[in-house]
Each structure stands twice: as C-alpha cells, then as structure tokens.
C-alpha cells in the first residue's frame, strides 16, 4: 500500500492542538475530507433512476480489449484496498481476460458494482501553505485496479458516443482528448491580445469553485447524464458506482476508520473527470461574455469600456452564481480574481460576494 509522505503533520485540529500520532492524523484527515461532502439524499437512488428507458443496448466487452488493458498496467502503481497489485494482474494477462470480460458484462447488464470497487484508501498529498492546515492537503484515492479497468471501458463508450459533445460545451479544455492547459492558454491569449491591439478595454474574471470535484451532487449529475441520452444501462451502472462509497485515510501505514462519501466524483480516477465535465457542461448557458474552462477553473472576460459592457459582464457573473446555487456548488471568493486590461480601464468592482482585483 502506498504510504503518505513522511512530511505530513503535525496537524492542527479545530481546537488548535497539534496532532502527531499517525493513527490520530489519519482519523483527523478522514473527518476533514468527509466533512466536505454534501449530505446524501437517502431517497435519491429511486428518484434518479426514473425515466431511463431510452437507448439501452447491451455492452459487449471484448477479451482482446481486456488483455490490452492488462498488458498496459503500470507495475509501479499502488494497489487498492483489495491488495490486487498491477504487477500481478499484468502477469496474468494471458489467463484472466475471458473471466474478466464476463464479469464486466455481468456488472454492466445487472447494474451491480462489486463492493471492492467502491472503497478507497486515501493518501493526503501536500499542496502548499502551512503544513499544519488540513485544507492544504489534496486527497488522492487508491481504488481497485480491476474497477479502474472497467471505468476505462465505460469512459471510452461515453467519449465515443453521441453525448460526448456535451463535454466540449463552454470551451472546456480539461480532460478532453486533443485539448490541454496549453490549448486553453493559447486560445485565451490569442483572443485577448487581438482585442487589446485594437484598443479595447477588457476585464478578465478568474473563478474558483470550492472543492468542486468533492461536492458534485449525485442526483443532479445522474439527471444530466440521462438528459444527454446516455445508454440507460450505463446510467444505472454509474448510479450504483457512486452509491454508498466509503473511504479511509492512510498516514505512515496507519489507517483511519471508514467514512461515507456522500457526494463528489473522484478526480484521480479515470471516470471521475469525465463525469465532472458532464456536470459542468451547462455552466455557460445564457452567458454572453467569453468563457473558457479547464476542468473547474473558469475564466470569463469581455469588453468593459462602456457601462453596457460592464453590466453585461456583471449579469453573466450573476448567471454563473445562479448556476452554482442551483447545482449545489460554491465559489471560493477568496481565490477569485479580476484582471483589468487596457490603459483606460476604470477597474470596476464586480459582485459575487466581492471579487478582489
């Protein structure tokens, strides 16, 4: 099992006390990470499966595809809580593709997801800031390798299907084949510099969601998937994949107690970022200004040399705030910024909470 870095902690709890024992640090991390999740709606599994009788063709999992996935495993990656290591699975690539293909088809058709695929050991990775602050660590989930392989198959069917265009809405550049942070920056730079060269005054607002991947509301996500026309079998499988997931945190070889994951999609897993792109695909509906996304990082900009231009940008920010409220997301206004461009820029103050310049 992959261990957390040895520079984790000591940590500071809510009372300001320093926690130094590995077991206590693991429990402290798990309580913090699970506190971020939204409360689970206990009735949602019934509600979100209504109206999914659309296209329900069955998935055929080819043995050759499973063999290729097994042979491509990185043997240096960590195992999940089931202790099935990628090195062992790759050595068995000539033996187990048939049974695995059968297992994946059974899981697809029944909508049932093995319990081992829905548990995770979480490693806290330090980002920046004070090492004593729990909020400065990012949770990385270690899950079943077999589950990840089927996630890859599911992802391929989503990305190659008719609903894939939804992920491109709003100029999304994150987790999209053929796009990256480089295409995001180049396209943004090209549009802004061309406008500035003509003497235009512009304001760019950089927006940051608070714990975006961890607070994705499952019922809202599933409804969006169903509305996109995604295969009913696939929607039902994703429903059960997200339902009643649990996690524990590991620090220096010590484990926390198990905690329930009430919301969110795993950012480090194959399927999680794809689902997040679907969830955020309608963020730009009704927005008149320019908007680019790289996963959850969003920037919106427009000409603000006139009162009408500034009002248009403010109305678009109001629309984005309305989307966040409707979708149970929250902007972290402390990390949102406004960039004023142009020599005659009036440096207008916009309202979303209060956006600092």
GROMACS .gro file of C-alpha atoms in nm:
model
  357
    1UNK     CA    1   0.000   0.000   0.000
    2UNK     CA    2   0.125   0.346  -0.089
    3UNK     CA    3   0.208   0.549   0.220
    4UNK     CA    4   0.153   0.916   0.280
    5UNK     CA    5   0.464   1.132   0.262
    6UNK     CA    6   0.657   1.149   0.589
    7UNK     CA    7   0.627   1.528   0.593
    8UNK     CA    8   0.256   1.503   0.679
    9UNK     CA    9   0.195   1.677   1.008
   10UNK     CA   10   0.200   1.751   1.285
   11UNK     CA   11  -0.153   1.870   1.215
   12UNK     CA   12  -0.369   2.123   1.389
   13UNK     CA   13  -0.721   2.025   1.498
   14UNK     CA   14  -1.020   2.258   1.543
   15UNK     CA   15  -0.913   2.344   1.896
   16UNK     CA   16  -0.564   2.444   1.784
   17UNK     CA   17  -0.398   2.137   1.933
   18UNK     CA   18  -0.116   1.965   1.743
   19UNK     CA   19  -0.177   1.602   1.644
   20UNK     CA   20   0.137   1.393   1.591
   21UNK     CA   21   0.039   1.023   1.615
   22UNK     CA   22  -0.016   0.858   1.272
   23UNK     CA   23  -0.349   0.698   1.373
   24UNK     CA   24  -0.482   1.028   1.505
   25UNK     CA   25  -0.364   1.216   1.196
   26UNK     CA   26  -0.536   0.962   0.971
   27UNK     CA   27  -0.866   1.000   1.159
   28UNK     CA   28  -0.833   1.379   1.157
   29UNK     CA   29  -0.779   1.378   0.780
   30UNK     CA   30  -1.074   1.146   0.720
   31UNK     CA   31  -1.311   1.357   0.929
   32UNK     CA   32  -1.198   1.665   0.739
   33UNK     CA   33  -1.224   1.511   0.393
   34UNK     CA   34  -1.569   1.357   0.459
   35UNK     CA   35  -1.697   1.685   0.609
   36UNK     CA   36  -1.656   1.846   0.267
   37UNK     CA   37  -1.905   1.609   0.103
   38UNK     CA   38  -2.267   1.710   0.061
   39UNK     CA   39  -2.527   1.525   0.267
   40UNK     CA   40  -2.659   1.226   0.074
   41UNK     CA   41  -3.027   1.224  -0.017
   42UNK     CA   42  -3.144   0.884   0.104
   43UNK     CA   43  -3.430   0.877  -0.148
   44UNK     CA   44  -3.213   0.972  -0.445
   45UNK     CA   45  -3.131   0.618  -0.574
   46UNK     CA   46  -3.501   0.564  -0.653
   47UNK     CA   47  -3.565   0.909  -0.790
   48UNK     CA   48  -3.265   0.933  -1.021
   49UNK     CA   49  -3.338   0.602  -1.194
   50UNK     CA   50  -3.681   0.717  -1.317
   51UNK     CA   51  -3.714   0.782  -1.688
   52UNK     CA   52  -3.406   0.589  -1.800
   53UNK     CA   53  -3.582   0.365  -2.051
   54UNK     CA   54  -3.415   0.520  -2.354
   55UNK     CA   55  -3.144   0.361  -2.560
   56UNK     CA   56  -3.048   0.051  -2.360
   57UNK     CA   57  -2.824  -0.151  -2.588
   58UNK     CA   58  -2.606  -0.401  -2.404
   59UNK     CA   59  -2.231  -0.369  -2.383
   60UNK     CA   60  -2.010  -0.633  -2.539
   61UNK     CA   61  -1.670  -0.646  -2.369
   62UNK     CA   62  -1.408  -0.798  -2.594
   63UNK     CA   63  -1.145  -1.025  -2.440
   64UNK     CA   64  -0.877  -0.868  -2.658
   65UNK     CA   65  -0.960  -0.524  -2.519
   66UNK     CA   66  -0.931  -0.652  -2.163
   67UNK     CA   67  -0.597  -0.818  -2.246
   68UNK     CA   68  -0.460  -0.492  -2.389
   69UNK     CA   69  -0.565  -0.305  -2.074
   70UNK     CA   70  -0.399  -0.563  -1.850
   71UNK     CA   71  -0.078  -0.559  -2.052
   72UNK     CA   72  -0.068  -0.180  -2.030
   73UNK     CA   73  -0.081  -0.165  -1.650
   74UNK     CA   74   0.195   0.034  -1.479
   75UNK     CA   75   0.356  -0.216  -1.242
   76UNK     CA   76   0.485   0.065  -1.022
   77UNK     CA   77   0.137   0.189  -0.934
   78UNK     CA   78  -0.012   0.109  -0.593
   79UNK     CA   79  -0.287  -0.143  -0.531
   80UNK     CA   80  -0.626  -0.051  -0.391
   81UNK     CA   81  -0.775  -0.181  -0.064
   82UNK     CA   82  -0.829  -0.522  -0.229
   83UNK     CA   83  -0.447  -0.565  -0.246
   84UNK     CA   84  -0.454  -0.677  -0.612
   85UNK     CA   85  -0.130  -0.531  -0.742
   86UNK     CA   86  -0.093  -0.425  -1.108
   87UNK     CA   87   0.226  -0.631  -1.144
   88UNK     CA   88   0.035  -0.950  -1.059
   89UNK     CA   89  -0.257  -0.863  -1.287
   90UNK     CA   90  -0.024  -0.788  -1.579
   91UNK     CA   91   0.149  -1.123  -1.532
   92UNK     CA   92  -0.195  -1.286  -1.563
   93UNK     CA   93  -0.284  -1.102  -1.884
   94UNK     CA   94  -0.275  -1.426  -2.080
   95UNK     CA   95  -0.509  -1.608  -1.843
   96UNK     CA   96  -0.781  -1.385  -1.698
   97UNK     CA   97  -0.916  -1.166  -1.985
   98UNK     CA   98  -1.202  -1.412  -2.054
   99UNK     CA   99  -1.334  -1.427  -1.696
  100UNK     CA  100  -1.283  -1.052  -1.655
  101UNK     CA  101  -1.476  -0.973  -1.975
  102UNK     CA  102  -1.760  -1.193  -1.849
  103UNK     CA  103  -1.751  -1.019  -1.509
  104UNK     CA  104  -1.762  -0.674  -1.670
  105UNK     CA  105  -2.058  -0.769  -1.891
  106UNK     CA  106  -2.246  -0.908  -1.591
  107UNK     CA  107  -2.178  -0.588  -1.396
  108UNK     CA  108  -2.297  -0.377  -1.690
  109UNK     CA  109  -2.618  -0.573  -1.751
  110UNK     CA  110  -2.716  -0.603  -1.385
  111UNK     CA  111  -2.606  -0.256  -1.283
  112UNK     CA  112  -2.436  -0.410  -0.981
  113UNK     CA  113  -2.092  -0.285  -0.883
  114UNK     CA  114  -1.872  -0.509  -0.665
  115UNK     CA  115  -1.821  -0.364  -0.319
  116UNK     CA  116  -1.443  -0.381  -0.360
  117UNK     CA  117  -1.470  -0.128  -0.643
  118UNK     CA  118  -1.647   0.128  -0.424
  119UNK     CA  119  -1.396   0.161  -0.142
  120UNK     CA  120  -1.082   0.369  -0.141
  121UNK     CA  121  -0.770   0.422   0.063
  122UNK     CA  122  -0.692   0.792   0.054
  123UNK     CA  123  -0.341   0.936   0.065
  124UNK     CA  124  -0.320   1.307   0.165
  125UNK     CA  125  -0.080   1.495  -0.063
  126UNK     CA  126   0.053   1.833   0.049
  127UNK     CA  127  -0.011   2.123  -0.191
  128UNK     CA  128   0.118   2.449  -0.045
  129UNK     CA  129   0.088   2.674   0.257
  130UNK     CA  130   0.109   2.573   0.624
  131UNK     CA  131   0.168   2.202   0.667
  132UNK     CA  132  -0.038   2.204   0.987
  133UNK     CA  133  -0.350   2.312   0.794
  134UNK     CA  134  -0.569   2.021   0.680
  135UNK     CA  135  -0.706   2.231   0.395
  136UNK     CA  136  -0.364   2.241   0.232
  137UNK     CA  137  -0.370   1.869   0.151
  138UNK     CA  138  -0.530   1.705  -0.151
  139UNK     CA  139  -0.688   1.358  -0.115
  140UNK     CA  140  -0.566   1.100  -0.368
  141UNK     CA  141  -0.778   0.785  -0.379
  142UNK     CA  142  -0.631   0.437  -0.427
  143UNK     CA  143  -0.901   0.203  -0.556
  144UNK     CA  144  -0.930  -0.142  -0.712
  145UNK     CA  145  -0.726  -0.188  -1.031
  146UNK     CA  146  -0.998  -0.416  -1.174
  147UNK     CA  147  -1.255  -0.144  -1.112
  148UNK     CA  148  -1.033   0.112  -1.284
  149UNK     CA  149  -1.007  -0.107  -1.594
  150UNK     CA  150  -1.384  -0.119  -1.627
  151UNK     CA  151  -1.401   0.255  -1.567
  152UNK     CA  152  -1.175   0.294  -1.869
  153UNK     CA  153  -1.413   0.085  -2.081
  154UNK     CA  154  -1.712   0.289  -1.962
  155UNK     CA  155  -1.525   0.612  -2.032
  156UNK     CA  156  -1.443   0.501  -2.387
  157UNK     CA  157  -1.811   0.437  -2.458
  158UNK     CA  158  -1.908   0.778  -2.320
  159UNK     CA  159  -1.637   0.970  -2.507
  160UNK     CA  160  -1.704   0.790  -2.836
  161UNK     CA  161  -2.084   0.822  -2.808
  162UNK     CA  162  -2.326   1.092  -2.927
  163UNK     CA  163  -2.327   1.259  -2.583
  164UNK     CA  164  -1.955   1.336  -2.599
  165UNK     CA  165  -2.027   1.679  -2.748
  166UNK     CA  166  -2.172   1.789  -2.416
  167UNK     CA  167  -1.827   1.784  -2.259
  168UNK     CA  168  -1.700   2.036  -2.515
  169UNK     CA  169  -1.959   2.298  -2.426
  170UNK     CA  170  -1.834   2.620  -2.279
  171UNK     CA  171  -1.490   2.576  -2.435
  172UNK     CA  172  -1.388   2.302  -2.192
  173UNK     CA  173  -1.019   2.216  -2.225
  174UNK     CA  174  -0.971   1.988  -1.923
  175UNK     CA  175  -0.975   1.608  -1.957
  176UNK     CA  176  -1.067   1.632  -2.326
  177UNK     CA  177  -0.884   1.438  -2.594
  178UNK     CA  178  -0.676   1.678  -2.803
  179UNK     CA  179  -0.709   1.962  -2.552
  180UNK     CA  180  -0.499   2.066  -2.254
  181UNK     CA  181  -0.399   2.360  -2.038
  182UNK     CA  182  -0.177   2.467  -2.328
  183UNK     CA  183  -0.466   2.488  -2.577
  184UNK     CA  184  -0.663   2.675  -2.311
  185UNK     CA  185  -0.391   2.934  -2.257
  186UNK     CA  186  -0.304   2.974  -2.625
  187UNK     CA  187  -0.667   3.028  -2.731
  188UNK     CA  188  -0.725   3.271  -2.443
  189UNK     CA  189  -0.404   3.463  -2.511
  190UNK     CA  190  -0.484   3.486  -2.883
  191UNK     CA  191  -0.833   3.629  -2.828
  192UNK     CA  192  -0.732   3.876  -2.558
  193UNK     CA  193  -0.421   4.013  -2.731
  194UNK     CA  194  -0.607   4.064  -3.058
  195UNK     CA  195  -0.873   4.264  -2.875
  196UNK     CA  196  -0.618   4.471  -2.681
  197UNK     CA  197  -0.428   4.551  -3.001
  198UNK     CA  198  -0.740   4.730  -3.127
  199UNK     CA  199  -0.751   4.949  -2.814
  200UNK     CA  200  -1.028   4.758  -2.637
  201UNK     CA  201  -1.055   4.776  -2.257
  202UNK     CA  202  -1.120   4.435  -2.102
  203UNK     CA  203  -1.181   4.274  -1.765
  204UNK     CA  204  -1.100   3.908  -1.702
  205UNK     CA  205  -1.257   3.733  -1.402
  206UNK     CA  206  -1.088   3.415  -1.278
  207UNK     CA  207  -1.329   3.195  -1.085
  208UNK     CA  208  -1.254   2.912  -0.846
  209UNK     CA  209  -1.504   2.656  -0.718
  210UNK     CA  210  -1.464   2.543  -0.360
  211UNK     CA  211  -1.383   2.167  -0.353
  212UNK     CA  212  -1.550   2.126  -0.692
  213UNK     CA  213  -1.490   1.755  -0.750
  214UNK     CA  214  -1.584   1.665  -0.393
  215UNK     CA  215  -1.918   1.846  -0.393
  216UNK     CA  216  -2.072   1.721  -0.719
  217UNK     CA  217  -2.433   1.636  -0.633
  218UNK     CA  218  -2.504   1.278  -0.744
  219UNK     CA  219  -2.878   1.312  -0.825
  220UNK     CA  220  -2.814   1.626  -1.032
  221UNK     CA  221  -2.528   1.455  -1.216
  222UNK     CA  222  -2.734   1.146  -1.296
  223UNK     CA  223  -3.024   1.356  -1.426
  224UNK     CA  224  -2.786   1.539  -1.660
  225UNK     CA  225  -2.644   1.209  -1.786
  226UNK     CA  226  -2.994   1.079  -1.856
  227UNK     CA  227  -3.094   1.402  -2.031
  228UNK     CA  228  -2.789   1.370  -2.259
  229UNK     CA  229  -2.922   1.042  -2.396
  230UNK     CA  230  -2.654   0.823  -2.242
  231UNK     CA  231  -2.727   0.450  -2.252
  232UNK     CA  232  -2.970   0.351  -1.973
  233UNK     CA  233  -2.751   0.056  -1.867
  234UNK     CA  234  -2.458   0.294  -1.834
  235UNK     CA  235  -2.657   0.543  -1.627
  236UNK     CA  236  -2.777   0.267  -1.395
  237UNK     CA  237  -2.421   0.137  -1.352
  238UNK     CA  238  -2.291   0.486  -1.271
  239UNK     CA  239  -2.574   0.530  -1.019
  240UNK     CA  240  -2.461   0.222  -0.832
  241UNK     CA  241  -2.091   0.305  -0.874
  242UNK     CA  242  -2.147   0.635  -0.694
  243UNK     CA  243  -2.385   0.499  -0.432
  244UNK     CA  244  -2.265   0.414  -0.082
  245UNK     CA  245  -1.894   0.457  -0.145
  246UNK     CA  246  -1.661   0.457   0.155
  247UNK     CA  247  -1.305   0.568   0.216
  248UNK     CA  248  -1.032   0.557   0.476
  249UNK     CA  249  -0.714   0.763   0.505
  250UNK     CA  250  -0.369   0.611   0.538
  251UNK     CA  251  -0.085   0.805   0.703
  252UNK     CA  252   0.255   0.642   0.758
  253UNK     CA  253   0.099   0.294   0.734
  254UNK     CA  254  -0.177   0.372   0.986
  255UNK     CA  255  -0.544   0.369   0.883
  256UNK     CA  256  -0.839   0.580   0.987
  257UNK     CA  257  -1.188   0.443   1.041
  258UNK     CA  258  -1.412   0.415   0.734
  259UNK     CA  259  -1.615   0.719   0.629
  260UNK     CA  260  -1.902   0.751   0.382
  261UNK     CA  261  -1.859   0.950   0.060
  262UNK     CA  262  -2.184   1.144   0.022
  263UNK     CA  263  -2.106   1.340  -0.294
  264UNK     CA  264  -1.840   1.414  -0.550
  265UNK     CA  265  -1.656   1.233  -0.826
  266UNK     CA  266  -1.300   1.105  -0.778
  267UNK     CA  267  -1.067   1.343  -0.960
  268UNK     CA  268  -0.779   1.096  -0.976
  269UNK     CA  269  -0.983   0.811  -1.126
  270UNK     CA  270  -1.049   0.760  -1.495
  271UNK     CA  271  -1.425   0.809  -1.494
  272UNK     CA  272  -1.443   1.091  -1.238
  273UNK     CA  273  -1.312   1.378  -1.457
  274UNK     CA  274  -1.537   1.269  -1.746
  275UNK     CA  275  -1.843   1.279  -1.521
  276UNK     CA  276  -1.736   1.618  -1.387
  277UNK     CA  277  -1.719   1.756  -1.741
  278UNK     CA  278  -2.079   1.645  -1.793
  279UNK     CA  279  -2.182   1.802  -1.466
  280UNK     CA  280  -2.032   2.141  -1.552
  281UNK     CA  281  -2.115   2.135  -1.924
  282UNK     CA  282  -2.417   2.367  -1.890
  283UNK     CA  283  -2.233   2.627  -1.680
  284UNK     CA  284  -2.220   2.871  -1.972
  285UNK     CA  285  -2.591   2.852  -2.066
  286UNK     CA  286  -2.713   3.206  -2.131
  287UNK     CA  287  -2.368   3.362  -2.080
  288UNK     CA  288  -2.295   3.642  -2.330
  289UNK     CA  289  -1.930   3.701  -2.242
  290UNK     CA  290  -1.635   3.483  -2.345
  291UNK     CA  291  -1.580   3.184  -2.116
  292UNK     CA  292  -1.312   2.916  -2.102
  293UNK     CA  293  -1.290   2.621  -1.865
  294UNK     CA  294  -1.008   2.392  -1.766
  295UNK     CA  295  -1.190   2.136  -1.551
  296UNK     CA  296  -1.333   2.352  -1.269
  297UNK     CA  297  -1.103   2.652  -1.327
  298UNK     CA  298  -1.308   2.907  -1.517
  299UNK     CA  299  -1.228   3.246  -1.665
  300UNK     CA  300  -1.479   3.486  -1.816
  301UNK     CA  301  -1.399   3.813  -1.992
  302UNK     CA  302  -1.543   4.087  -2.207
  303UNK     CA  303  -1.511   4.446  -2.327
  304UNK     CA  304  -1.579   4.690  -2.043
  305UNK     CA  305  -1.505   5.030  -2.197
  306UNK     CA  306  -1.873   5.120  -2.166
  307UNK     CA  307  -2.130   5.092  -1.888
  308UNK     CA  308  -2.322   4.841  -2.100
  309UNK     CA  309  -2.014   4.620  -2.126
  310UNK     CA  310  -1.957   4.623  -1.751
  311UNK     CA  311  -2.323   4.550  -1.684
  312UNK     CA  312  -2.313   4.259  -1.931
  313UNK     CA  313  -2.018   4.103  -1.751
  314UNK     CA  314  -2.188   4.151  -1.414
  315UNK     CA  315  -2.507   3.987  -1.542
  316UNK     CA  316  -2.303   3.690  -1.662
  317UNK     CA  317  -2.140   3.660  -1.320
  318UNK     CA  318  -2.490   3.662  -1.171
  319UNK     CA  319  -2.587   3.380  -1.410
  320UNK     CA  320  -2.285   3.177  -1.300
  321UNK     CA  321  -2.373   3.234  -0.935
  322UNK     CA  322  -2.728   3.121  -1.011
  323UNK     CA  323  -2.593   2.806  -1.176
  324UNK     CA  324  -2.378   2.736  -0.869
  325UNK     CA  325  -2.676   2.778  -0.636
  326UNK     CA  326  -2.894   2.552  -0.849
  327UNK     CA  327  -2.627   2.283  -0.873
  328UNK     CA  328  -2.525   2.300  -0.505
  329UNK     CA  329  -2.177   2.429  -0.585
  330UNK     CA  330  -1.996   2.717  -0.420
  331UNK     CA  331  -1.742   2.969  -0.547
  332UNK     CA  332  -1.440   3.030  -0.328
  333UNK     CA  333  -1.441   3.410  -0.350
  334UNK     CA  334  -1.110   3.431  -0.164
  335UNK     CA  335  -0.942   3.273  -0.466
  336UNK     CA  336  -1.140   3.456  -0.736
  337UNK     CA  337  -0.961   3.747  -0.901
  338UNK     CA  338  -1.024   4.025  -1.154
  339UNK     CA  339  -0.761   4.125  -1.410
  340UNK     CA  340  -0.812   4.476  -1.555
  341UNK     CA  341  -0.660   4.524  -1.901
  342UNK     CA  342  -0.626   4.842  -2.104
  343UNK     CA  343  -0.477   5.184  -2.026
  344UNK     CA  344  -0.820   5.347  -1.979
  345UNK     CA  345  -0.963   5.066  -1.767
  346UNK     CA  346  -1.186   5.201  -1.488
  347UNK     CA  347  -1.113   4.898  -1.266
  348UNK     CA  348  -1.477   4.831  -1.193
  349UNK     CA  349  -1.567   4.622  -0.887
  350UNK     CA  350  -1.787   4.319  -0.962
  351UNK     CA  351  -2.011   4.142  -0.717
  352UNK     CA  352  -2.001   3.771  -0.647
  353UNK     CA  353  -1.954   3.803  -0.282
  354UNK     CA  354  -1.674   4.051  -0.355
  355UNK     CA  355  -1.414   3.975  -0.618
  356UNK     CA  356  -1.070   4.118  -0.534
  357UNK     CA  357  -0.861   4.279  -0.806
   0.00000   0.00000   0.00000
